[in-house]
Each structure stands twice: as C-alpha cells, then as structure tokens.
Tab-separated table of C-alpha atoms and ligand atoms in Angstrom:
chain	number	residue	atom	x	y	z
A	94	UNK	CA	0.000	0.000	0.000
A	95	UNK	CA	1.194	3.016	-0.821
A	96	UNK	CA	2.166	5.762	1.715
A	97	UNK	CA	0.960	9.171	2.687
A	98	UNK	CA	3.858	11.759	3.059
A	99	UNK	CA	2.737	14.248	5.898
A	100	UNK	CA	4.391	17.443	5.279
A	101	UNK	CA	4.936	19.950	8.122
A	102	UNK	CA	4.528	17.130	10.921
A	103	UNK	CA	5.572	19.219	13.923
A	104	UNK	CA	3.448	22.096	13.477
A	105	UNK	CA	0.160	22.487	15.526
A	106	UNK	CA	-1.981	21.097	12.438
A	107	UNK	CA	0.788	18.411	11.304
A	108	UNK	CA	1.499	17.190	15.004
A	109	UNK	CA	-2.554	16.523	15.215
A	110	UNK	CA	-2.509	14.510	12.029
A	111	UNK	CA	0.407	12.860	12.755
A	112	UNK	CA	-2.293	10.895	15.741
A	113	UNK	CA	-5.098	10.845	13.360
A	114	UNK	CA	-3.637	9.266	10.383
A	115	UNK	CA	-2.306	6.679	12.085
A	116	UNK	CA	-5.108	4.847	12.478
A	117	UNK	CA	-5.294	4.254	8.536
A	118	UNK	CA	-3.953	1.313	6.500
A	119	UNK	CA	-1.333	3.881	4.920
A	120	UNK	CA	2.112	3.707	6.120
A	121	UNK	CA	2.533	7.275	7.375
A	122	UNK	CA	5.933	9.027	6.682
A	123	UNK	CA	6.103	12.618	8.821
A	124	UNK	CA	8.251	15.113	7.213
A	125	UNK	CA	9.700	18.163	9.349
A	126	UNK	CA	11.057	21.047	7.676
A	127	UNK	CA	14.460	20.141	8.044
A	128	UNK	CA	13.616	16.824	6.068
A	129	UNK	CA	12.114	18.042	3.219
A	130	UNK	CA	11.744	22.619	2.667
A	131	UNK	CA	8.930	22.704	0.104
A	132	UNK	CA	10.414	25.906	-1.774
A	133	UNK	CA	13.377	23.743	-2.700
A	134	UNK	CA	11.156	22.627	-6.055
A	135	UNK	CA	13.662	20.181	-7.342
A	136	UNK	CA	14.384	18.080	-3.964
A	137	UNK	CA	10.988	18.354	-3.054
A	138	UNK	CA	10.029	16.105	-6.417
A	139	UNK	CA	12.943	14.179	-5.561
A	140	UNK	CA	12.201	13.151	-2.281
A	141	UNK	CA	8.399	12.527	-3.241
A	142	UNK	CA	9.566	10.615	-6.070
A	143	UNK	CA	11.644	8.180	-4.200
A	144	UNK	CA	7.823	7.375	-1.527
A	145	UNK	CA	5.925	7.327	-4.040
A	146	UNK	CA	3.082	8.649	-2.098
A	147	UNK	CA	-0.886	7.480	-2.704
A	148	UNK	CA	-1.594	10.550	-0.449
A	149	UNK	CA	0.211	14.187	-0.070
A	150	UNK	CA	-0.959	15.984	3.151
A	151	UNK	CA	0.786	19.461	3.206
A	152	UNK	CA	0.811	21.533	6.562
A	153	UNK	CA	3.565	23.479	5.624
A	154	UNK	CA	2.843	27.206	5.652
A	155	UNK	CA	4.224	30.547	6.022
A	156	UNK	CA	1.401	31.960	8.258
A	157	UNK	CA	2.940	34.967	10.853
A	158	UNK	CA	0.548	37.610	9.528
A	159	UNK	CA	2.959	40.118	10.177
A	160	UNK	CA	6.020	38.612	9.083
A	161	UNK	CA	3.986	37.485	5.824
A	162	UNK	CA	3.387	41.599	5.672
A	163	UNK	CA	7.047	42.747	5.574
A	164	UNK	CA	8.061	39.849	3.445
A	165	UNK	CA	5.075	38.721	0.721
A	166	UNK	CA	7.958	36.928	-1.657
A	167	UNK	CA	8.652	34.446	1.333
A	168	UNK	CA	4.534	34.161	2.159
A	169	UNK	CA	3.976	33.344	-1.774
A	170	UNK	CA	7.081	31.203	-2.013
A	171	UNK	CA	5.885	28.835	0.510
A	172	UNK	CA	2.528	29.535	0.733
A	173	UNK	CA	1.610	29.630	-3.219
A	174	UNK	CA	4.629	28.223	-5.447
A	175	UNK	CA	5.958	25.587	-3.523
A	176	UNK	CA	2.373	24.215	-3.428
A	177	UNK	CA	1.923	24.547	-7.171
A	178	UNK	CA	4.788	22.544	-7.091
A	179	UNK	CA	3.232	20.111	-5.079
A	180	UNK	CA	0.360	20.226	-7.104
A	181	UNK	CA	2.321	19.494	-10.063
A	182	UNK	CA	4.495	16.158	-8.640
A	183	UNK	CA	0.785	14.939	-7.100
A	184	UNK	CA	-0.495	14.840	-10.567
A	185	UNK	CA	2.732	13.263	-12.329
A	186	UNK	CA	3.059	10.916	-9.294
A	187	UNK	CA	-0.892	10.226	-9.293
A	188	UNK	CA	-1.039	10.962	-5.944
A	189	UNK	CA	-4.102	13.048	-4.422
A	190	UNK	CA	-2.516	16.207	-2.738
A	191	UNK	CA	-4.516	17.412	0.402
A	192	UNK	CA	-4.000	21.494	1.257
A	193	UNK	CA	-4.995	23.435	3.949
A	194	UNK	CA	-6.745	26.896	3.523
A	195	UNK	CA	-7.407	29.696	6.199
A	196	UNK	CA	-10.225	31.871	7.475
A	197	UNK	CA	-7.781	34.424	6.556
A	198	UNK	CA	-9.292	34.196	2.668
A	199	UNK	CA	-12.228	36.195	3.604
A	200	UNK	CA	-12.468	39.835	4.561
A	201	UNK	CA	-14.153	39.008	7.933
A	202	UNK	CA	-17.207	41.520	6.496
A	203	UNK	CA	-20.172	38.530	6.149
A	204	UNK	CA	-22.824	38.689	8.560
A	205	UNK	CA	-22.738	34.705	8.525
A	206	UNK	CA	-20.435	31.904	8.602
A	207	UNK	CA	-18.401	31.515	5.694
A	208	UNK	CA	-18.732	28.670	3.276
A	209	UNK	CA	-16.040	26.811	1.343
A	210	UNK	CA	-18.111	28.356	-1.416
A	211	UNK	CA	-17.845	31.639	-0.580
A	212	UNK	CA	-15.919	34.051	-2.773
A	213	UNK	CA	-12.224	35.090	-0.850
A	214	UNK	CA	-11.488	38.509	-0.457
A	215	UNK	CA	-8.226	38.273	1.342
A	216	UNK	CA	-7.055	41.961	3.207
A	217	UNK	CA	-3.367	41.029	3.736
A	218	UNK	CA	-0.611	39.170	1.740
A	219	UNK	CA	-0.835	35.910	4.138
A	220	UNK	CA	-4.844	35.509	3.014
A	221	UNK	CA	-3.401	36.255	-0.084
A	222	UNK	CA	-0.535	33.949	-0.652
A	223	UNK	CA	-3.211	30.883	0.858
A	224	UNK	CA	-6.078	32.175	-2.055
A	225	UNK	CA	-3.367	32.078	-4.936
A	226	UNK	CA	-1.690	28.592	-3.136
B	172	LIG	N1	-3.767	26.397	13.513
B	172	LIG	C1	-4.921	26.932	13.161
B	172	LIG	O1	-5.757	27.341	13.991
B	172	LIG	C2	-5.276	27.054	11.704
B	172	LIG	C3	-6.471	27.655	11.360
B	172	LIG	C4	-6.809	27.776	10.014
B	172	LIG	C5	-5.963	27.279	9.040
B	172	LIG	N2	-4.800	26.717	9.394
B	172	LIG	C6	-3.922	26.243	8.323
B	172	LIG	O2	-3.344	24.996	8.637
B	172	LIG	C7	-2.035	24.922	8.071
B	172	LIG	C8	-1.044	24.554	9.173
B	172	LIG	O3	-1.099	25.549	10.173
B	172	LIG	P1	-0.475	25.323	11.623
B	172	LIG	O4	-1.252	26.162	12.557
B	172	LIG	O5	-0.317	23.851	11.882
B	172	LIG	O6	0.955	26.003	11.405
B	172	LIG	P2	2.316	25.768	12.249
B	172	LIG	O7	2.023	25.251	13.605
B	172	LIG	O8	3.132	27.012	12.121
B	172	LIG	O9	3.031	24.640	11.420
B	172	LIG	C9	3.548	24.912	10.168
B	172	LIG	C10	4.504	23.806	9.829
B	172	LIG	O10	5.033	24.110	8.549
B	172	LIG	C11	6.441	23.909	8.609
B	172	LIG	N3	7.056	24.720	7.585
B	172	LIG	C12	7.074	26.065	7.467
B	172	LIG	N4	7.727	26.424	6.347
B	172	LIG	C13	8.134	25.269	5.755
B	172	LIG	C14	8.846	24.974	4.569
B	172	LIG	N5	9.311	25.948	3.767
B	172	LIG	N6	9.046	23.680	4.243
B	172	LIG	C15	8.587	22.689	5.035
B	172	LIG	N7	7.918	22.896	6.183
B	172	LIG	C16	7.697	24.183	6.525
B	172	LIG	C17	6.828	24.335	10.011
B	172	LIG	O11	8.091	23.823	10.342
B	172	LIG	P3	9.002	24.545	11.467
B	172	LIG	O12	8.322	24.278	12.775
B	172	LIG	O13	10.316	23.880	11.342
B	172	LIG	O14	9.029	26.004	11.118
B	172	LIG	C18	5.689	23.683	10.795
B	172	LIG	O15	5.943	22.316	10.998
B	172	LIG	C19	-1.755	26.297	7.449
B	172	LIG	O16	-2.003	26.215	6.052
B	172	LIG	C20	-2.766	27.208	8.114
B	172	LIG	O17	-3.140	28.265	7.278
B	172	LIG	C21	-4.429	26.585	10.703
C-alpha cells in the first residue's frame, strides 16, 4: 500500500494529524522542515519521487501575519509556489494532494459563517498567498 507523506509534521496542524492518520492502512511518513523545505522545487520532487506517495498531506505554511506583511515573496514562495509545485508532482506521481486553507481568505465583512463556497477577499498578503496557493 502506498504511503501518505505528511508534510509539516511538527506544526500544531501536522502534530494533530500525525495521531489521526495513524489509524489508517497507509504507512505514514512525517516530514519536518528540516527533512524536506517545500520551496526547494527540485528536492521536493525528488524526495516525493523516491515514496511514491498514494496521499500528499501538506501543513507546511508561512502563516505569521505580520512577518507574511514585511516579506510577501517568502509568504507566496511557501505559501503559493511551492504548493503549485506540489500540485504538479501529485499529478505526475498520481497521488491526491490534500492542502490546507485559512479563514484568513475572507475579509471578515459577512454577517454569517463563511462557506467553502464563498468568494475570498483576502485583506493582507498571508490571506493572499493561501487564495493564490
Ligand atoms: N492552527 C490553526 O488554527 C489554523 C487555522 C486555520 C488554518 N490553518 C492552516 O493549517 C495549516 C497549518 O497551520 P499550523 O497552525 O499547523 O501552522 P504551524 O504550527 O506554524 O506549522 C507549520 C509547519 O510548517 C512547517 N514549515 C514552514 N515552512 C516550511 C517549509 N518551507 N518547508 C517545510 N515545512 C515548513 C513548520 O516547520 P518549522 O516548525 O520547522 O518552522 C511547521 O511544521 C496552514 O495552512 C494554516 O493556514 C491553521
């Protein structure tokens, strides 16, 4: 059976799923940062290559609002083109890629609970690096 690669397995999210998705039939390989940086494109594939993963979980993110403020290139590079990398080695790999959105899409200025649906309207680069990831 083929594994799923957990990427991002110490962070609050990852460290969860790391619990919950043991309980599958799935081998489960955690990946921390040090393992496997998801803006280095090339090893990324390489490393992914070499599981050959049935499932992709990413956690990974660049998500200090502030910091994302005073430095959108490293928000989009991990947030956006390191997972349209991902994207791209899922497909070639045939391997379904699971990603992670934020509340931080929307503009906070509905008078109900968001949707999935709903149309983003990010107001700051980290809700914007997660819409264009
Ligand atoms: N926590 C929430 O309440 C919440 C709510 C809504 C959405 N989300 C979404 O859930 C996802 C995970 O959030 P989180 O709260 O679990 O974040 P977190 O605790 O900060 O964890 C992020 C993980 O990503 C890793 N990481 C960061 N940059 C990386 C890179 N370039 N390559 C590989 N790994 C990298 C971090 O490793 P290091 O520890 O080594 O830096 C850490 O393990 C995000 O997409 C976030 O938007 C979370």
């Amino acid at each position: 059976m083929r594994p799923i690669v957990l990427i991002g397995a110490n962070g609050q999210l990852g460290s969860d799923l790391v619990i919950a998705l043991k309980s599958l039939r799935n081998p489960l390989i955690p990946l921390l940062r040090r393992q496997l940086d998801i803006r280095n494109h090339q090893n990324v594939r390489r490393v992914l290559a070499q599981y050959d993963p049935e499932f992709i979980v990413n956690t990974a993110a660049f998500h200090k609002v502030e910091e994302c403020e005073g430095d959108p290139d490293q928000a989009f590079s991990t947030n956006c083109l390191a997972v349209r990398n991902l994207a791209i080695i899922a497909e070639n790999l045939e391997a379904w890629l699971v990603h992670i959105s934020t509340d931080y899409v929307f503009d906070g200025a509905g008078d109900r609970p968001y949707t999935e649906d709903d149309n983003p309207n990010p107001i700051n680069s980290y809700g914007a690096s997660i819409v264009a990831g």
